[in-house]
Coordinates of C-alpha atoms and ligand atoms in Angstrom, one line a residue:
M1261 CA 3.3 68.3 -11.7
N1262 CA 5.8 65.9 -12.7
L1263 CA 7.9 64.7 -9.9
V1264 CA 11.0 64.8 -11.8
Q1265 CA 10.9 68.6 -12.2
M1266 CA 12.8 68.7 -8.8
L1267 CA 15.5 67.2 -11.1
V1268 CA 15.0 69.2 -14.2
R1269 CA 15.7 72.2 -11.5
A1270 CA 18.3 70.5 -9.6
A1271 CA 20.3 70.1 -12.5
R1272 CA 19.5 73.5 -14.0
V1273 CA 20.5 75.7 -11.1
H1274 CA 23.7 73.3 -9.8
P1275 CA 24.8 71.3 -12.7
E1276 CA 27.9 70.4 -11.3
R1277 CA 26.9 69.2 -7.6
P1278 CA 28.2 65.9 -7.2
A1279 CA 25.0 63.5 -7.1
V1280 CA 25.4 59.7 -7.4
W1281 CA 27.9 58.3 -5.6
L1282 CA 29.0 54.8 -5.0
G1283 CA 30.7 54.6 -1.6
D1284 CA 33.2 57.7 -1.3
Q1285 CA 33.6 58.1 -5.0
P1286 CA 31.4 60.6 -6.9
L1287 CA 29.8 59.3 -10.2
L1288 CA 27.5 61.6 -11.9
D1289 CA 27.1 65.5 -11.1
Y1290 CA 23.5 66.6 -11.5
R1291 CA 23.8 67.3 -15.2
A1292 CA 24.8 63.9 -15.9
L1293 CA 22.3 62.4 -13.8
A1294 CA 19.8 64.5 -15.7
D1295 CA 21.5 64.2 -19.2
R1296 CA 21.2 60.1 -18.5
A1297 CA 17.5 60.1 -17.4
A1298 CA 16.5 62.5 -20.4
R1299 CA 18.0 59.6 -22.8
L1300 CA 16.7 57.3 -21.4
A1301 CA 13.3 58.6 -21.4
G1302 CA 13.7 59.1 -25.3
H1303 CA 14.5 55.6 -25.8
L1304 CA 11.6 54.3 -23.6
R1305 CA 9.5 56.4 -25.4
G1306 CA 10.7 56.6 -28.8
E1307 CA 12.8 53.2 -29.3
L1308 CA 10.2 51.1 -27.3
G1309 CA 7.3 53.3 -28.2
L1310 CA 5.9 53.6 -24.3
R1311 CA 3.1 55.7 -23.5
P1312 CA 2.3 57.9 -20.6
G1313 CA 1.2 55.6 -17.7
D1314 CA 2.5 52.6 -18.8
R1315 CA 4.7 50.8 -16.2
V1316 CA 8.3 50.2 -16.1
A1317 CA 9.3 47.5 -13.2
L1318 CA 12.8 47.4 -11.3
V1319 CA 13.7 44.4 -9.5
M1320 CA 17.0 45.5 -8.8
S1321 CA 19.4 45.5 -5.3
N1322 CA 20.6 49.2 -4.4
D1323 CA 22.5 50.2 -7.4
V1324 CA 24.1 53.4 -8.7
A1325 CA 21.5 53.1 -11.6
Y1326 CA 18.7 52.8 -9.4
L1327 CA 18.3 56.8 -9.4
E1328 CA 18.5 57.6 -13.4
L1329 CA 15.8 54.8 -13.6
L1330 CA 13.2 55.9 -11.3
Q1331 CA 13.9 59.6 -12.7
A1332 CA 13.9 58.4 -16.7
A1333 CA 10.6 56.8 -16.3
W1334 CA 9.1 59.9 -14.6
W1335 CA 11.1 62.0 -17.1
A1336 CA 9.0 60.1 -19.5
G1337 CA 5.6 60.0 -18.2
L1338 CA 5.9 56.4 -16.9
A1339 CA 4.9 54.9 -13.6
V1340 CA 7.6 52.7 -11.9
V1341 CA 7.3 49.4 -10.1
P1342 CA 9.9 49.0 -7.7
I1343 CA 9.9 45.3 -6.4
N1344 CA 11.6 43.8 -3.5
A1345 CA 14.6 42.3 -4.7
K1346 CA 14.5 39.8 -1.8
L1347 CA 11.1 38.0 -3.4
H1348 CA 10.9 34.8 -4.8
P1349 CA 11.0 34.8 -8.8
R1350 CA 7.0 33.5 -8.4
E1351 CA 6.2 36.2 -6.4
V1352 CA 7.9 38.6 -8.8
E1353 CA 6.3 37.0 -11.8
F1354 CA 3.0 37.7 -10.5
I1355 CA 3.5 41.2 -9.6
L1356 CA 5.0 41.6 -12.8
G1357 CA 1.8 40.8 -14.3
D1358 CA -0.2 42.2 -12.4
A1359 CA 1.4 45.7 -12.8
G1360 CA 1.3 44.5 -16.8
A1361 CA 4.9 45.8 -16.6
A1362 CA 6.0 47.0 -20.1
V1363 CA 9.5 47.2 -19.4
L1364 CA 11.8 45.7 -16.6
F1365 CA 15.4 46.7 -15.5
V1366 CA 16.9 43.5 -13.5
S1367 CA 19.9 43.2 -11.6
D1368 CA 22.6 41.0 -13.0
D1369 CA 22.4 38.4 -10.3
L1370 CA 18.8 38.0 -10.1
A1371 CA 18.4 37.9 -14.0
A1372 CA 19.0 34.6 -14.6
D1373 CA 16.2 33.2 -12.1
L1374 CA 13.7 35.3 -13.3
Q1375 CA 14.6 34.9 -17.1
P1376 CA 12.7 31.9 -17.8
L1377 CA 9.5 33.2 -16.1
L1378 CA 9.3 36.6 -18.3
G1379 CA 8.1 34.6 -21.6
G1380 CA 4.7 34.1 -20.0
L1381 CA 4.1 38.2 -19.7
P1382 CA 2.3 39.1 -22.5
A1383 CA 2.8 43.1 -21.7
L1384 CA 6.4 42.9 -21.0
R1385 CA 8.3 44.2 -24.0
R1386 CA 12.1 44.1 -22.9
A1387 CA 14.1 43.4 -20.0
F1388 CA 17.6 45.0 -19.2
T1389 CA 20.5 44.8 -17.1
P1390 CA 22.0 48.1 -16.0
G1391 CA 25.4 48.3 -17.6
D1392 CA 25.1 45.6 -20.2
P1393 CA 25.6 46.6 -23.9
A1394 CA 22.0 47.5 -24.5
Y1395 CA 21.6 49.2 -21.6
E1396 CA 24.4 51.4 -22.8
T1397 CA 22.9 51.8 -26.2
A1398 CA 19.7 53.0 -24.6
L1399 CA 21.8 55.6 -23.0
A1400 CA 22.6 56.8 -26.2
A1401 CA 19.3 57.7 -27.2
P1402 CA 18.1 61.2 -28.2
S1403 CA 17.0 62.8 -25.1
V1404 CA 13.3 64.0 -24.8
A1405 CA 11.9 66.7 -22.7
P1406 CA 10.2 65.6 -19.8
A1407 CA 6.4 64.8 -20.0
H1408 CA 3.6 66.9 -18.1
R1409 CA 1.8 65.0 -15.4
A1410 CA -1.6 65.8 -13.5
P1411 CA -1.5 65.5 -9.6
D1412 CA -3.5 62.3 -9.6
D1413 CA -1.7 60.4 -12.2
L1414 CA 0.2 57.3 -10.9
A1415 CA 4.0 57.9 -10.0
W1416 CA 4.9 54.9 -8.2
L1417 CA 3.1 51.1 -8.0
F1418 CA 4.3 49.7 -4.6
Y1419 CA 3.4 46.7 -4.0
T1420 CA 2.3 45.6 -0.4
S1421 CA 0.9 42.5 0.6
G1422 CA -2.6 41.9 1.7
T1423 CA -3.9 39.6 4.8
T1424 CA -5.0 37.3 2.0
G1425 CA -1.1 36.9 1.2
R1426 CA -1.7 38.1 -2.8
P1427 CA 0.2 41.4 -3.2
K1428 CA -1.8 44.7 -3.6
G1429 CA -0.5 47.5 -5.9
V1430 CA -0.6 50.8 -3.7
M1431 CA -1.3 53.7 -6.4
Q1432 CA 1.0 56.7 -5.2
T1433 CA 0.1 59.6 -7.3
H1434 CA 3.1 62.6 -8.1
R1435 CA 0.7 64.8 -5.6
N1436 CA 1.1 61.8 -2.5
L1437 CA 4.7 62.0 -3.0
Y1438 CA 5.2 65.5 -3.5
A1439 CA 3.1 65.8 -0.3
M1440 CA 5.6 63.4 1.3
T1441 CA 8.8 65.3 0.5
S1442 CA 7.1 68.3 1.9
C1443 CA 6.3 66.6 5.0
Y1444 CA 9.8 65.8 5.1
F1445 CA 11.1 69.3 5.1
I1446 CA 8.2 70.4 7.4
D1447 CA 8.3 67.0 10.0
V1448 CA 11.4 65.2 9.6
D1449 CA 14.3 67.1 8.3
D1450 CA 16.1 70.2 6.5
V1451 CA 18.5 69.5 3.9
Q1452 CA 21.0 71.0 3.1
A1453 CA 23.4 71.1 -0.3
D1454 CA 26.2 69.1 1.5
D1455 CA 24.0 66.3 3.2
A1456 CA 24.1 62.9 2.0
I1457 CA 21.2 60.4 1.7
V1458 CA 22.5 56.9 1.9
Y1459 CA 20.5 54.0 0.6
A1460 CA 21.6 51.2 3.5
A1461 CA 17.8 50.2 3.3
P1462 CA 16.3 48.7 0.2
M1463 CA 15.6 51.6 -2.6
S1464 CA 12.2 49.7 -3.8
H1465 CA 10.8 50.9 -0.2
G1466 CA 11.2 53.8 1.6
A1467 CA 14.5 54.5 1.4
G1468 CA 14.2 55.2 -2.2
M1469 CA 10.9 57.5 -1.8
Y1470 CA 13.5 59.7 0.4
N1471 CA 15.2 60.5 -2.9
F1472 CA 13.3 63.5 -3.7
A1473 CA 14.1 65.6 -0.4
F1474 CA 17.7 65.0 -1.6
V1475 CA 17.1 65.8 -5.2
A1476 CA 14.9 69.0 -4.5
R1477 CA 18.4 70.7 -2.6
A1478 CA 20.5 69.5 -5.2
A1479 CA 22.2 67.1 -2.6
R1480 CA 24.4 63.7 -2.6
H1481 CA 22.8 60.5 -3.4
I1482 CA 25.1 57.4 -1.8
V1483 CA 24.9 54.0 -2.8
P1484 CA 27.0 51.5 -0.4
A1485 CA 29.5 49.7 -2.0
S1486 CA 27.8 46.4 -0.4
G1487 CA 24.3 47.5 -1.9
G1488 CA 23.2 46.9 1.9
F1489 CA 23.1 47.8 5.3
D1490 CA 26.7 47.2 6.8
P1491 CA 27.4 48.9 10.4
A1492 CA 31.3 49.2 9.7
E1493 CA 30.8 50.6 6.4
L1494 CA 28.3 53.4 7.3
V1495 CA 30.7 54.0 10.4
A1496 CA 33.5 54.5 7.6
L1497 CA 31.4 56.4 5.3
S1498 CA 30.2 58.6 7.9
Q1499 CA 33.8 59.7 8.3
S1500 CA 34.6 60.1 4.6
V1501 CA 31.7 61.4 3.3
G1502 CA 30.1 63.3 6.0
R1503 CA 26.4 64.4 6.6
L1504 CA 24.9 60.9 6.5
C1505 CA 21.3 61.1 6.3
L1506 CA 19.7 57.6 6.3
F1507 CA 15.9 55.7 6.8
A1508 CA 16.7 52.5 8.7
A1509 CA 14.4 49.9 10.3
P1510 CA 14.1 49.7 13.9
T1511 CA 16.5 46.7 13.7
M1512 CA 19.1 48.4 11.4
V1513 CA 19.0 51.3 14.1
K1514 CA 19.9 48.6 17.2
R1515 CA 22.8 46.8 14.9
L1516 CA 24.6 50.3 14.3
V1517 CA 24.2 51.8 17.6
D1518 CA 25.5 48.4 18.9
H1519 CA 28.3 48.7 16.8
I1520 CA 29.3 52.1 17.6
A1521 CA 28.8 51.4 20.9
A1522 CA 31.5 48.6 21.1
S1523 CA 33.8 50.5 18.7
G1524 CA 33.7 53.8 20.2
A1525 CA 33.7 55.0 16.7
P1526 CA 32.5 58.7 16.7
A1527 CA 29.0 59.5 15.8
G1528 CA 29.4 63.0 14.4
G1529 CA 29.7 62.1 10.4
F1530 CA 25.8 61.1 11.0
K1531 CA 23.4 63.8 10.6
T1532 CA 19.9 62.3 10.6
L1533 CA 18.8 58.7 11.2
V1534 CA 15.1 58.2 10.5
Y1535 CA 13.7 55.3 11.9
G1536 CA 10.6 53.6 11.1
G1537 CA 8.7 50.9 9.5
G1538 CA 7.9 48.4 12.7
P1539 CA 7.9 49.1 16.5
M1540 CA 11.1 50.6 18.1
Y1541 CA 11.3 48.9 21.5
V1542 CA 11.9 52.1 23.8
E1543 CA 14.9 50.6 25.6
D1544 CA 16.6 50.9 21.8
I1545 CA 15.8 54.7 21.3
Q1546 CA 17.0 55.5 24.9
A1547 CA 20.6 53.5 23.9
A1548 CA 20.5 55.0 20.7
L1549 CA 20.2 58.5 21.7
A1550 CA 22.9 57.6 24.8
T1551 CA 25.4 56.4 22.0
M1552 CA 24.7 58.6 19.4
G1553 CA 22.7 61.9 20.5
P1554 CA 20.1 64.0 19.2
R1555 CA 20.4 62.5 15.5
F1556 CA 16.9 60.5 15.3
V1557 CA 13.9 61.2 14.0
Q1558 CA 11.0 58.5 13.7
I1559 CA 8.1 58.2 11.2
Y1560 CA 5.5 56.0 10.9
G1561 CA 3.6 55.7 7.9
Q1562 CA 2.2 52.7 5.5
G1563 CA 3.0 52.1 1.8
E1564 CA -0.7 53.4 1.4
S1565 CA 0.0 56.9 3.0
P1566 CA 3.9 56.7 2.4
M1567 CA 6.4 57.7 4.8
T1568 CA 3.2 60.2 5.9
I1569 CA 1.2 59.7 8.8
T1570 CA 3.1 60.8 11.8
A1571 CA 6.6 61.6 12.7
L1572 CA 8.3 61.9 16.4
A1573 CA 10.6 64.7 16.1
R1574 CA 14.1 65.4 17.0
E1575 CA 13.7 67.9 19.6
T1576 CA 10.7 65.7 21.2
L1577 CA 13.0 62.8 21.6
D1578 CA 15.4 65.0 23.2
E1579 CA 13.3 66.6 25.5
R1580 CA 14.0 64.7 28.3
T1581 CA 13.2 67.4 30.8
H1582 CA 9.4 67.0 29.8
P1583 CA 6.9 65.6 32.3
R1584 CA 5.7 62.8 29.3
W1585 CA 9.0 62.0 28.0
A1586 CA 9.1 58.6 28.8
E1587 CA 5.2 58.4 27.1
R1588 CA 6.6 60.3 24.0
I1589 CA 9.5 58.6 22.9
A1590 CA 7.4 55.2 23.2
S1591 CA 4.7 57.1 20.8
V1592 CA 5.1 57.3 17.0
G1593 CA 4.7 61.3 17.6
V1594 CA 2.1 63.7 16.3
A1595 CA 0.4 63.8 12.9
Q1596 CA 2.6 64.7 9.8
T1597 CA 1.2 68.0 8.4
L1598 CA -0.2 67.5 5.2
V1599 CA -2.5 65.0 7.0
E1600 CA -5.1 64.3 9.3
V1601 CA -5.0 61.4 11.9
R1602 CA -7.3 60.2 14.2
V1603 CA -8.3 57.2 16.0
A1604 CA -11.8 55.8 15.0
G1605 CA -14.1 53.1 16.5
P1606 CA -15.8 50.4 14.3
D1607 CA -18.4 53.2 12.9
G1608 CA -15.8 55.5 12.1
Q1609 CA -16.6 58.0 15.2
T1610 CA -13.7 59.5 16.6
L1611 CA -12.7 57.9 19.9
P1612 CA -12.1 59.8 23.2
T1613 CA -8.5 60.6 24.1
G1614 CA -6.4 57.2 25.1
E1615 CA -8.8 55.4 24.0
T1616 CA -7.6 52.6 21.4
G1617 CA -9.2 52.1 17.8
E1618 CA -7.9 52.2 14.3
V1619 CA -6.0 54.7 13.3
V1620 CA -7.3 56.4 9.9
V1621 CA -5.8 59.0 7.8
R1622 CA -6.7 61.7 5.5
G1623 CA -4.9 64.1 3.1
E1624 CA -2.8 64.7 0.3
A1625 CA -0.3 61.8 1.0
V1626 CA -3.3 59.1 1.0
M1627 CA -2.9 56.9 -2.1
A1628 CA -5.7 56.8 -5.1
G1629 CA -6.3 53.4 -4.2
Y1630 CA -5.5 49.8 -5.3
W1631 CA -4.2 48.9 -9.0
R1632 CA -7.2 47.5 -10.2
N1633 CA -8.8 46.4 -7.1
P1634 CA -11.9 48.4 -6.3
E1635 CA -13.2 45.9 -3.5
A1636 CA -9.5 46.5 -1.7
T1637 CA -9.8 50.1 -2.4
A1638 CA -13.2 50.4 -0.7
Q1639 CA -12.8 48.2 2.1
A1640 CA -9.6 51.1 2.8
L1641 CA -10.7 53.9 1.9
R1642 CA -13.9 55.0 3.5
D1643 CA -15.9 58.0 3.5
G1644 CA -12.4 59.6 2.5
W1645 CA -10.3 58.0 5.5
L1646 CA -7.7 55.2 4.9
W1647 CA -8.2 52.7 7.3
T1648 CA -4.6 51.5 8.1
G1649 CA -5.2 48.0 10.4
D1650 CA -3.2 49.8 12.9
M1651 CA -4.5 49.9 16.4
G1652 CA -3.4 53.0 18.5
A1653 CA -4.2 55.6 21.1
M1654 CA -3.9 59.0 21.1
D1655 CA -3.4 61.5 23.9
A1656 CA -4.4 65.1 24.6
D1657 CA -1.2 66.5 23.2
G1658 CA -1.9 64.5 19.9
Y1659 CA 0.7 62.0 20.4
L1660 CA -0.2 58.7 19.0
T1661 CA 1.2 55.4 20.5
L1662 CA 0.6 52.2 18.6
K1663 CA -0.7 49.3 20.4
D1664 CA -1.1 46.3 17.7
R1665 CA -1.4 45.8 14.4
S1666 CA -4.9 44.6 13.5
K1667 CA -3.5 42.9 10.6
D1668 CA -1.2 40.4 12.8
V1669 CA 1.9 41.7 10.3
I1670 CA 5.0 40.2 11.2
I1671 CA 7.8 42.3 10.7
S1672 CA 11.4 40.7 10.4
G1673 CA 14.4 42.8 10.2
G1674 CA 12.2 45.7 8.7
S1675 CA 10.3 43.6 6.1
N1676 CA 6.6 42.9 6.5
I1677 CA 5.5 39.1 6.5
Y1678 CA 2.3 38.3 6.3
P1679 CA 1.1 34.9 8.1
R1680 CA -1.5 34.1 6.0
E1681 CA 0.9 33.7 3.0
V1682 CA 3.2 31.5 4.7
E1683 CA 0.2 29.3 6.0
E1684 CA -1.1 28.9 2.8
V1685 CA 2.2 27.0 1.7
L1686 CA 2.8 25.2 4.7
L1687 CA -1.2 24.1 3.9
R1688 CA 0.5 22.3 0.9
H1689 CA 2.1 19.8 2.8
P1690 CA -0.3 16.7 2.5
G1691 CA 0.7 16.0 6.3
V1692 CA 0.1 19.4 7.5
R1693 CA -3.5 19.7 8.8
E1694 CA -3.8 23.1 10.5
V1695 CA -1.1 25.8 10.6
S1696 CA -0.8 29.4 12.4
V1697 CA 1.8 31.5 12.0
I1698 CA 2.6 34.6 14.6
G1699 CA 5.6 36.8 15.5
Q1700 CA 8.1 36.3 18.5
P1701 CA 9.8 39.4 19.5
D1702 CA 13.3 38.9 19.1
P1703 CA 16.1 41.4 20.0
E1704 CA 17.9 41.1 16.9
W1705 CA 15.2 41.0 14.3
G1706 CA 12.4 42.6 15.9
E1707 CA 10.0 39.4 15.8
V1708 CA 10.7 36.4 13.8
V1709 CA 8.6 33.8 12.3
V1710 CA 7.0 30.9 14.4
A1711 CA 4.6 28.1 13.0
F1712 CA 2.4 26.0 14.9
V1713 CA 1.6 22.9 13.0
V1714 CA -1.3 20.2 13.6
G1715 CA -0.4 17.2 11.6
S1716 CA 1.6 13.9 11.2
E1717 CA 4.0 12.9 9.4
V1718 CA 5.5 16.0 9.2
T1719 CA 9.1 17.7 9.9
A1720 CA 10.3 21.2 10.2
A1721 CA 12.9 20.1 7.6
A1722 CA 10.1 19.4 4.8
L1723 CA 8.2 22.1 5.8
D1724 CA 11.2 24.7 5.4
A1725 CA 12.2 22.7 1.9
L1726 CA 8.3 23.3 0.9
C1727 CA 9.2 27.5 2.0
L1728 CA 12.2 27.4 0.0
E1729 CA 10.1 26.5 -3.2
H1730 CA 7.3 29.5 -2.9
I1731 CA 8.3 32.1 -0.8
A1732 CA 11.3 34.4 -0.2
R1733 CA 13.8 33.1 2.6
F1734 CA 13.1 35.8 5.0
K1735 CA 9.2 34.7 5.3
R1736 CA 10.5 31.3 6.3
P1737 CA 9.2 30.4 9.8
K1738 CA 12.6 30.3 12.1
R1739 CA 10.8 28.0 14.6
Y1740 CA 8.2 25.0 14.1
H1741 CA 5.7 23.8 17.5
F1742 CA 3.8 20.9 16.5
V1743 CA 1.1 20.6 18.7
A1744 CA -2.2 18.6 18.9
E1745 CA -4.8 20.9 18.4
L1746 CA -4.9 25.3 17.7
P1747 CA -6.7 27.3 20.2
K1748 CA -9.9 28.5 18.7
N1749 CA -12.6 30.7 19.5
N1750 CA -16.5 29.7 19.7
Y1751 CA -16.7 31.0 15.9
G1752 CA -13.8 28.3 15.0
K1753 CA -11.2 31.3 14.5
V1754 CA -7.7 30.4 16.0
L1755 CA -6.9 32.6 18.9
K1756 CA -3.4 33.9 18.0
T1757 CA -3.0 36.0 21.0
A1758 CA -3.5 32.7 23.1
L1759 CA -0.5 31.2 20.7
R1760 CA 1.7 34.5 21.4
E1761 CA 1.2 34.1 25.1
L1762 CA 1.8 30.6 24.7
L1763 CA 5.4 31.4 23.3
H1764 CA 5.9 34.0 25.8
K1765 CA 5.4 31.8 28.7
E1766 CA 7.8 29.0 27.1
E1767 CA 10.7 31.1 26.2
P1768 CA 10.4 35.2 26.8
T1769 CA 13.1 36.4 24.5
C1770 CA 12.6 40.1 24.8
Ligands
LIG2384 P1 4.5 49.1 4.8 O1 3.0 49.4 4.2 O2 5.5 48.1 4.3 O3 5.1 50.1 4.9 O4 4.2 48.4 6.4 C1 3.3 49.5 6.8 C2 3.1 48.9 8.5 O5 4.3 49.0 9.3 C3 2.3 50.2 9.3 O6 1.0 49.8 8.7 C4 2.6 50.0 10.6 O7 1.9 48.6 11.2 C5 4.1 49.6 10.5 N1 4.9 50.6 11.1 C6 5.2 51.3 9.9 N2 5.8 52.7 11.2 C7 5.9 52.0 12.0 C8 6.5 52.9 13.5 N3 7.2 53.9 13.2 N4 6.3 52.2 14.5 C9 5.5 51.0 14.5 N5 5.3 50.2 13.4 C10 5.3 50.7 12.3

């Protein structure tokens, strides 16, 4: 069982179908895509001497080379470690070291910042920049046959931050990602040959994981010329390429819908928008449906059960006459087909309908565990169930509504930000005595990062400069509140709910 078999079959049955596009320009057909993957695999296994199971890291913005690199690694029997291109070089360095990455593919624009740190990584043998002469040489290597892998072999090592602030590698296996792909077809959307997945969200995350469904159908893969999310560009692509399917964070959906509503552009070139990764406000999905019609499907997942916990179907979102439509569109839908989902109390017992508890998941999509971290694995996987850290309630029909995130994760513009990580950086300032970071609802970003600081002789500008030195730009607090003390409970734990209420009273933004 090797995920690359989907590409092998597509290239054999439909060699001439266009596979990879840059904007509205087709670049590679399926024959060429498979040939390049097989040659790169030959270079990785031959010249570089990598063994099955070795890790290949990608620190790249969305790029036309992304797909061939992922597929080449699986072709060679290796595991991929796609890393968020927006992370700070120090954060990337930590992940490369933890994963023991043997080869790195890094975008041109990110290479200079990363280069000085690579010397300290003993496992790393080579770094390539796609498009460079060395990359072209690798593409000229003799091809090899696709490697065989066992279902539980590592395919994708997905780094997610923990509440402790140290990123953890989620081990996603070939079985997990096959299950995710099957659920895409069963619970999310069918794919036709002339459908086009457009990578508007980072390929290092869910958007990239959705490549398989489109490879399986020998459909089209579009990398926007901007490399990211630009509503006007997407609308233009919907008109020139058509049948666009994309995964988008709720904030992206909102921006696209606002753009279409304001410009009056037709929505007909969009086939399916899958949204998830963070809460979607009811008002926003209603506006989206009114502006673009029944083109939406919601998914709820997490790295530990990639893209596959629940789904809210297109038909359900469109069933306005249903007596519980209002509740349903506020939910995250029902369990996807290859997993079981329950709401559990602290002892693991299933809670009665409507009661709030922790969402737990079991099944084919659930990770094998955290990379070289048995303690964290034992914490997350208990009695065969994944404890998601999300709080929710399930109704009598099986619709799950998420209430809160027990882990206090801030989701801003679709990216997860872990307060503890930001707090630790702010505490490095000698003038900061105590700090607490929370998310504040924001109509544009979903949430923005806000810091409460107790200290003396410290300014917002100094703290901002400190953050710029240590963490990715998108994690920096947008606002600072300097306070005399933080609200605490009897155990001395900061009451984040009290801080949220404080913000809510001061300046309701949502
Ligand atoms: P990640 O592991 O980075 O994919 O983040 C996963 C977390 O994002 C989940 O545990 C949820 O807290 C949140 N999340 C994912 N999908 C949804 C959704 N559809 N609605 C609300 N929150 C979501």
